[in-house]
Short mmCIF file of C-alpha atoms in Angstrom, two decimals:
data_model
loop_
_atom_site.label_atom_id
_atom_site.label_comp_id
_atom_site.label_asym_id
_atom_site.label_seq_id
_atom_site.Cartn_x
_atom_site.Cartn_y
_atom_site.Cartn_z
CA UNK A 1 107.41 131.97 118.76
CA UNK A 2 109.52 129.26 117.12
CA UNK A 3 108.36 125.66 117.25
CA UNK A 4 110.52 123.08 118.99
CA UNK A 5 111.47 119.59 117.81
CA UNK A 6 113.11 116.96 120.03
CA UNK A 7 115.10 114.06 118.58
CA UNK A 8 116.48 110.99 120.38
CA UNK A 9 119.07 108.37 119.35
CA UNK A 10 120.71 105.97 121.81
CA UNK A 11 122.83 104.07 119.24
CA UNK A 12 126.45 103.74 120.33
CA UNK A 13 127.74 103.43 116.76
CA UNK A 14 127.79 105.97 113.93
CA UNK A 15 126.25 104.52 110.79
CA UNK A 16 123.81 105.25 107.99
CA UNK A 17 120.81 105.65 110.29
CA UNK A 18 122.65 108.13 112.50
CA UNK A 19 124.05 110.08 109.52
CA UNK A 20 120.55 110.50 108.08
CA UNK A 21 119.04 111.43 111.45
CA UNK A 22 121.61 114.21 111.86
CA UNK A 23 120.99 115.37 108.30
CA UNK A 24 117.23 115.59 108.90
CA UNK A 25 117.77 117.49 112.15
CA UNK A 26 120.08 119.96 110.39
CA UNK A 27 117.52 120.63 107.67
CA UNK A 28 114.81 121.26 110.24
CA UNK A 29 117.10 123.56 112.26
CA UNK A 30 116.56 126.20 109.57
CA UNK A 31 112.84 126.39 110.45
CA UNK A 32 112.55 125.03 114.01
CA UNK A 33 114.36 125.11 117.33
CA UNK A 34 115.83 121.59 117.36
CA UNK A 35 117.05 119.66 120.41
CA UNK A 36 118.87 116.32 120.07
CA UNK A 37 119.43 113.64 122.74
CA UNK A 38 122.21 111.30 121.56
CA UNK A 39 124.70 108.63 122.59
CA UNK A 40 127.06 108.47 119.59
CA UNK A 41 129.71 111.16 120.10
CA UNK A 42 129.86 111.89 116.38
CA UNK A 43 126.53 113.72 116.63
CA UNK A 44 128.34 116.48 118.52
CA UNK A 45 130.38 117.45 115.47
CA UNK A 46 127.77 116.65 112.81
CA UNK A 47 124.84 118.66 114.16
CA UNK A 48 124.52 122.35 113.27
CA UNK A 49 125.63 124.82 115.97
CA UNK A 50 122.06 126.08 116.43
CA UNK A 51 120.90 122.64 117.60
CA UNK A 52 120.92 121.99 121.34
CA UNK A 53 123.08 118.91 121.98
CA UNK A 54 122.08 116.71 124.94
CA UNK A 55 124.43 113.73 125.48
CA UNK A 56 122.80 110.64 126.96
CA UNK A 57 124.53 108.95 129.94
CA UNK A 58 123.98 105.50 128.35
CA UNK A 59 123.58 103.76 124.99
CA UNK A 60 121.53 100.91 123.60
CA UNK A 61 123.23 97.62 124.40
CA UNK A 62 122.95 94.15 122.94
CA UNK A 63 122.39 91.34 122.83
CA UNK A 64 118.65 91.45 123.43
CA UNK A 65 118.36 95.24 123.83
CA UNK A 66 114.58 95.12 124.03
CA UNK A 67 114.99 93.49 127.46
CA UNK A 68 118.40 94.74 128.57
CA UNK A 69 117.57 98.40 127.93
CA UNK A 70 114.14 98.07 129.55
CA UNK A 71 115.36 96.71 132.89
CA UNK A 72 118.72 98.43 133.29
CA UNK A 73 117.77 101.74 134.90
CA UNK A 74 118.10 103.54 131.57
CA UNK A 75 114.38 104.31 131.40
CA UNK A 76 114.64 106.19 134.70
CA UNK A 77 117.59 108.18 133.40
CA UNK A 78 115.72 108.95 130.19
CA UNK A 79 112.66 110.09 132.19
CA UNK A 80 114.77 112.40 134.33
CA UNK A 81 116.64 113.87 131.35
CA UNK A 82 113.52 114.43 129.28
CA UNK A 83 111.80 116.03 132.27
CA UNK A 84 114.76 118.33 132.90
CA UNK A 85 114.45 119.59 129.33
CA UNK A 86 110.77 120.40 129.60
CA UNK A 87 109.01 117.21 128.54
CA UNK A 88 105.29 117.72 128.93
CA UNK A 89 105.47 121.49 128.54
CA UNK A 90 103.78 123.35 125.68
CA UNK A 91 107.03 123.24 123.67
CA UNK A 92 107.83 119.58 124.30
CA UNK A 93 104.89 117.30 123.61
CA UNK A 94 106.42 115.15 120.86
CA UNK A 95 109.61 113.07 120.74
CA UNK A 96 111.12 111.86 117.46
CA UNK A 97 113.05 108.64 118.04
CA UNK A 98 115.60 107.38 115.48
CA UNK A 99 115.95 103.69 116.32
CA UNK A 100 116.86 101.96 113.05
CA UNK A 101 114.97 98.90 114.29
CA UNK A 102 112.16 98.32 116.76
CA UNK A 103 114.47 97.20 119.59
CA UNK A 104 116.30 100.52 119.83
CA UNK A 105 115.28 103.59 121.86
CA UNK A 106 113.35 101.50 124.42
CA UNK A 107 114.30 103.81 127.36
CA UNK A 108 112.80 106.76 125.49
CA UNK A 109 109.66 104.77 124.62
CA UNK A 110 109.10 103.89 128.28
CA UNK A 111 109.87 107.40 129.54
CA UNK A 112 107.76 109.10 126.87
CA UNK A 113 104.77 106.93 127.78
CA UNK A 114 105.02 108.04 131.41
CA UNK A 115 105.34 111.68 130.34
CA UNK A 116 102.41 111.46 127.89
CA UNK A 117 104.61 112.46 124.95
CA UNK A 118 103.56 111.63 121.42
CA UNK A 119 106.16 109.33 119.86
CA UNK A 120 107.17 109.64 116.21
CA UNK A 121 109.64 107.11 114.81
CA UNK A 122 112.08 107.67 111.98
CA UNK A 123 112.33 103.94 111.38
CA UNK A 124 113.65 102.74 108.03
CA UNK A 125 113.95 98.98 108.70
CA UNK A 126 110.78 97.00 109.38
CA UNK A 127 112.16 93.47 109.18
CA UNK A 128 111.57 91.23 112.17
CA UNK A 129 114.35 89.68 114.21
CA UNK A 130 113.27 86.24 113.01
CA UNK A 131 113.55 87.39 109.39
CA UNK A 132 117.06 88.69 110.07
CA UNK A 133 118.04 85.33 111.63
CA UNK A 134 118.76 86.91 115.02
CA UNK A 135 119.07 84.74 118.12
CA UNK A 136 115.77 84.28 119.98
CA UNK A 137 114.14 86.05 117.02
CA UNK A 138 110.62 84.71 117.64
CA UNK A 139 110.65 85.74 121.29
CA UNK A 140 112.09 89.17 120.50
CA UNK A 141 109.45 89.75 117.83
CA UNK A 142 106.72 88.84 120.31
CA UNK A 143 108.04 91.43 122.76
CA UNK A 144 108.36 94.00 119.97
CA UNK A 145 104.62 93.78 119.32
CA UNK A 146 104.17 95.72 122.57
CA UNK A 147 106.27 98.59 121.21
CA UNK A 148 104.50 99.30 117.91
CA UNK A 149 101.24 100.62 119.47
CA UNK A 150 103.20 103.26 121.42
CA UNK A 151 104.24 105.03 118.20
CA UNK A 152 101.66 107.40 116.69
CA UNK A 153 103.41 108.26 113.39
CA UNK A 154 106.19 106.64 111.37
CA UNK A 155 108.72 107.76 108.77
CA UNK A 156 110.18 105.07 106.47
CA UNK A 157 112.35 105.32 103.40
CA UNK A 158 110.88 102.92 100.83
CA UNK A 159 107.45 101.60 99.79
CA UNK A 160 108.72 98.12 100.66
CA UNK A 161 109.49 99.18 104.24
CA UNK A 162 106.00 100.62 104.59
CA UNK A 163 104.51 97.35 103.38
CA UNK A 164 106.54 95.48 106.00
CA UNK A 165 105.65 97.94 108.75
CA UNK A 166 101.92 97.79 107.97
CA UNK A 167 101.95 94.17 109.19
CA UNK A 168 102.22 95.44 112.76
CA UNK A 169 100.33 98.72 112.94
CA UNK A 170 96.68 99.76 112.40
CA UNK A 171 95.74 100.79 108.89
CA UNK A 172 94.87 104.31 110.04
CA UNK A 173 98.32 104.98 111.55
CA UNK A 174 100.12 107.66 109.47
CA UNK A 175 103.24 106.46 107.67
CA UNK A 176 105.34 108.97 105.70
CA UNK A 177 107.86 107.93 103.05
CA UNK A 178 111.18 109.80 102.95
CA UNK A 179 113.60 108.28 100.39
CA UNK A 180 117.25 108.25 101.39
CA UNK A 181 119.08 111.22 99.85
CA UNK A 182 122.06 110.96 97.53
CA UNK A 183 125.42 111.19 99.26
CA UNK A 184 127.28 113.22 96.64
CA UNK A 185 126.44 116.44 94.83
CA UNK A 186 127.62 115.39 91.38
CA UNK A 187 127.35 112.25 89.26
CA UNK A 188 130.51 110.93 87.63
CA UNK A 189 130.52 109.90 83.98
CA UNK A 190 129.65 106.21 83.49
CA UNK A 191 132.71 103.99 83.42
CA UNK A 192 132.28 101.08 81.03
CA UNK A 193 134.23 98.10 82.43
CA UNK A 194 136.60 96.63 79.85
CA UNK A 195 137.31 93.93 82.44
CA UNK A 196 136.31 93.33 86.05
CA UNK A 197 139.36 93.22 88.28
CA UNK A 198 138.30 95.06 91.46
CA UNK A 199 134.96 94.51 93.19
CA UNK A 200 133.84 96.45 96.27
CA UNK A 201 131.49 95.30 99.01
CA UNK A 202 130.58 97.85 101.68
CA UNK A 203 128.67 97.26 104.89
CA UNK A 204 128.58 95.83 108.37
CA UNK A 205 130.05 92.33 108.45
CA UNK A 206 126.91 90.55 109.58
CA UNK A 207 125.96 87.51 107.52
CA UNK A 208 122.34 87.41 108.78
CA UNK A 209 121.62 90.69 107.02
CA UNK A 210 124.51 91.59 104.72
CA UNK A 211 125.22 88.14 103.27
CA UNK A 212 129.00 88.48 102.85
CA UNK A 213 129.49 84.73 103.36
CA UNK A 214 129.10 84.38 99.58
CA UNK A 215 132.29 86.38 98.92
CA UNK A 216 135.02 83.79 99.82
CA UNK A 217 133.60 81.08 97.51
CA UNK A 218 133.08 83.72 94.82
CA UNK A 219 136.67 84.83 95.18
CA UNK A 220 137.86 81.22 95.01
CA UNK A 221 136.19 80.73 91.63
CA UNK A 222 137.43 84.06 90.25
CA UNK A 223 140.97 84.31 91.60
CA UNK A 224 142.48 82.73 88.49
CA UNK A 225 140.88 85.58 86.52
CA UNK A 226 142.78 88.11 88.64
CA UNK A 227 139.63 89.40 90.39
CA UNK A 228 140.10 91.10 93.78
CA UNK A 229 137.39 91.78 96.37
CA UNK A 230 137.62 94.85 98.61
CA UNK A 231 135.37 94.42 101.65
CA UNK A 232 134.89 97.68 103.54
CA UNK A 233 133.36 97.46 107.01
CA UNK A 234 133.52 95.77 110.38
CA UNK A 235 130.98 93.77 112.34
CA UNK A 236 130.23 90.72 114.52
CA UNK A 237 131.08 88.20 111.78
CA UNK A 238 134.48 89.66 110.90
CA UNK A 239 136.49 86.80 112.46
CA UNK A 240 134.29 84.15 110.82
CA UNK A 241 134.61 85.96 107.50
CA UNK A 242 138.40 86.13 107.73
CA UNK A 243 138.55 82.42 108.57
CA UNK A 244 136.38 81.63 105.54
CA UNK A 245 138.71 83.72 103.38
CA UNK A 246 141.69 81.75 104.69
CA UNK A 247 139.95 78.37 104.35
CA UNK A 248 139.02 79.14 100.72
CA UNK A 249 142.64 80.04 99.93
CA UNK A 250 141.68 83.58 98.94
CA UNK A 251 143.68 85.69 101.41
CA UNK A 252 145.63 87.25 98.56
CA UNK A 253 142.51 88.40 96.66
CA UNK A 254 140.07 89.35 99.45
CA UNK A 255 141.02 92.53 101.26
CA UNK A 256 139.14 93.64 104.39
CA UNK A 257 139.26 97.33 105.36
CA UNK A 258 137.88 99.20 108.31
CA UNK A 259 135.20 101.84 107.83
CA UNK A 260 136.05 104.67 105.42
CA UNK A 261 134.72 108.22 105.23
CA UNK A 262 132.22 109.11 102.45
CA UNK A 263 134.97 110.89 100.54
CA UNK A 264 137.31 107.90 100.88
CA UNK A 265 134.54 105.60 99.65
CA UNK A 266 133.91 107.94 96.72
CA UNK A 267 137.60 107.98 95.76
CA UNK A 268 137.83 104.18 95.93
CA UNK A 269 134.63 103.55 93.99
CA UNK A 270 135.27 106.18 91.34
CA UNK A 271 138.96 105.55 90.73
CA UNK A 272 139.75 101.98 91.79
CA UNK A 273 136.65 99.77 91.49
CA UNK A 274 134.93 98.21 88.49
CA UNK A 275 131.82 96.98 90.31
CA UNK A 276 129.95 97.18 93.64
CA UNK A 277 128.66 93.82 94.87
CA UNK A 278 125.54 94.15 97.06
CA UNK A 279 125.10 90.84 98.88
CA UNK A 280 122.47 91.97 101.40
CA UNK A 281 119.54 89.68 102.18
CA UNK A 282 117.44 92.61 103.35
CA UNK A 283 117.91 96.37 103.52
CA UNK A 284 115.95 99.50 104.27
CA UNK A 285 117.63 101.20 101.31
CA UNK A 286 121.36 100.61 100.74
CA UNK A 287 123.07 103.99 100.42
CA UNK A 288 126.17 102.35 98.92
CA UNK A 289 124.14 101.22 95.89
CA UNK A 290 123.33 104.84 95.07
CA UNK A 291 126.90 105.91 95.84
CA UNK A 292 128.32 103.41 93.34
CA UNK A 293 125.89 104.54 90.64
CA UNK A 294 126.78 108.17 91.38
CA UNK A 295 130.46 107.24 90.99
CA UNK A 296 129.73 105.85 87.53
CA UNK A 297 130.23 102.14 88.21
CA UNK A 298 127.58 99.41 87.97
CA UNK A 299 126.26 97.32 90.82
CA UNK A 300 125.57 93.62 91.01
CA UNK A 301 122.88 93.07 93.64
CA UNK A 302 121.29 89.97 95.10
CA UNK A 303 117.77 90.07 93.65
CA UNK A 304 116.08 90.03 97.04
CA UNK A 305 112.59 91.45 97.61
CA UNK A 306 113.82 94.92 98.65
CA UNK A 307 115.97 95.25 95.50
CA UNK A 308 113.05 94.64 93.16
CA UNK A 309 111.73 98.15 93.87
CA UNK A 310 114.92 99.50 92.21
CA UNK A 311 114.11 97.96 88.80
CA UNK A 312 117.70 97.01 88.07
CA UNK A 313 118.35 95.33 84.70
CA UNK A 314 119.09 91.61 84.79
CA UNK A 315 122.81 92.17 84.18
CA UNK A 316 122.94 94.07 87.50
CA UNK A 317 121.28 91.34 89.60
CA UNK A 318 122.02 87.72 90.50
CA UNK A 319 119.99 84.95 92.10
CA UNK A 320 120.36 85.30 95.90
CA UNK A 321 122.86 82.80 97.30
CA UNK A 322 123.69 81.43 93.85
CA UNK A 323 127.49 81.58 93.59
CA UNK A 324 127.60 80.27 90.03
CA UNK A 325 125.09 82.85 88.81
CA UNK A 326 127.02 85.67 90.51
CA UNK A 327 130.29 84.45 88.96
CA UNK A 328 128.74 84.35 85.49
CA UNK A 329 127.25 87.85 85.85
CA UNK A 330 130.67 89.19 86.89
CA UNK A 331 132.43 87.52 83.95
CA UNK A 332 129.74 88.70 81.51
CA UNK A 333 129.66 92.30 82.74
CA UNK A 334 131.99 93.87 80.11
CA UNK A 335 129.80 92.45 77.31
CA UNK A 336 126.49 93.07 79.12
CA UNK A 337 127.31 96.69 79.98
CA UNK A 338 124.81 99.09 78.41
CA UNK A 339 125.36 102.80 79.00
CA UNK A 340 121.83 103.78 77.95
CA UNK A 341 120.33 101.35 80.47
CA UNK A 342 122.79 102.50 83.13
CA UNK A 343 121.72 106.12 82.66
CA UNK A 344 118.04 105.13 82.76
CA UNK A 345 118.61 103.33 86.06
CA UNK A 346 120.28 106.40 87.52
CA UNK A 347 117.51 108.69 86.31
CA UNK A 348 114.82 106.48 87.85
CA UNK A 349 116.58 105.86 91.17
CA UNK A 350 117.84 109.40 91.72
CA UNK A 351 114.43 111.05 91.25
CA UNK A 352 113.46 112.89 94.46
CA UNK A 353 116.81 112.19 96.13
CA UNK A 354 118.73 115.33 95.15
CA UNK A 355 119.67 117.62 98.01
CA UNK A 356 117.02 120.28 97.41
CA UNK A 357 114.33 117.68 96.77
CA UNK A 358 115.22 115.80 99.95
CA UNK A 359 115.19 119.00 102.01
CA UNK A 360 111.75 119.91 100.71
CA UNK A 361 110.39 116.45 101.49
CA UNK A 362 111.73 116.67 105.05
CA UNK A 363 110.06 120.08 105.55
CA UNK A 364 106.78 118.84 104.04
CA UNK A 365 106.63 115.77 106.27
CA UNK A 366 107.41 117.63 109.47
CA UNK A 367 104.92 120.38 108.67
CA UNK A 368 102.28 117.63 108.71
CA UNK A 369 103.68 115.99 111.83
#
């Protein structure tokens, strides 16, 4: 008799966390009978046909989802839906939630507790709300402390995320590390920049995490050099960002795009960009950093704590928040470029992230779970 796995995601948006959750479910569908409760409609087309799709009649909602989703009737709907699909039966004793951060999937956490289901969390971001500069961060973190004990096993994607998570869970709680996989099958040849004219920045426009507020002043200092910034992504700080761009007099050199598909990102990085600028203040593991390296172009990343695990050479990092240092690193890039070092970075970072390696790690982890 085949074993059953039940996944749950109540995110309304389709982003990196949801893409990876679907990818994991598809890998497991080769060996298990997989069922997936979801809110984001994109799951319907991304999950393999053999996976049972179960749309949720709600989605996680901010601000303050840890409270709003707890007292909105969603927990009752989750309880009913889980029960209808056999929660508590011999086949359905575990639920794998894919929250992205501790405030997501609260209806499932509440319902699973009532149904005596074991909760496993694929949870790649262990930063607190206070650390991410969220409103009412201290209060939200205090409430979140009630959620951690309800999870029996965790899956994170970097050693740094495990270190952060261990602050809130008992030492004996199992934590599995599953590095983010590479997006593309092939690696492009390294492209030595003779000059830096086009710089990409990709991610949700949210200054508290992604740090894009540094881009307008950067662009102001570099516009006379003919440098253009291509900012790909939307988010809550888009209007503020656009106003900063206008106030800095950089509207003609800072271009803001909506979200692009992986293939569109690949084409832009590989054929149009000279550099990827990673301005994030914290990350679980920025997929775009690996995508740029796969496309053969260097990155320039804020040397935050999470980035130090990547062992980037000094010419690929800048002091966080230091506009002058970032400007100098951009101007110096053509001379600082070192193909041997670039290839060594790729070799180190790509280890264990190839498709077959990632699939095997997924199967190994879930065989233990």
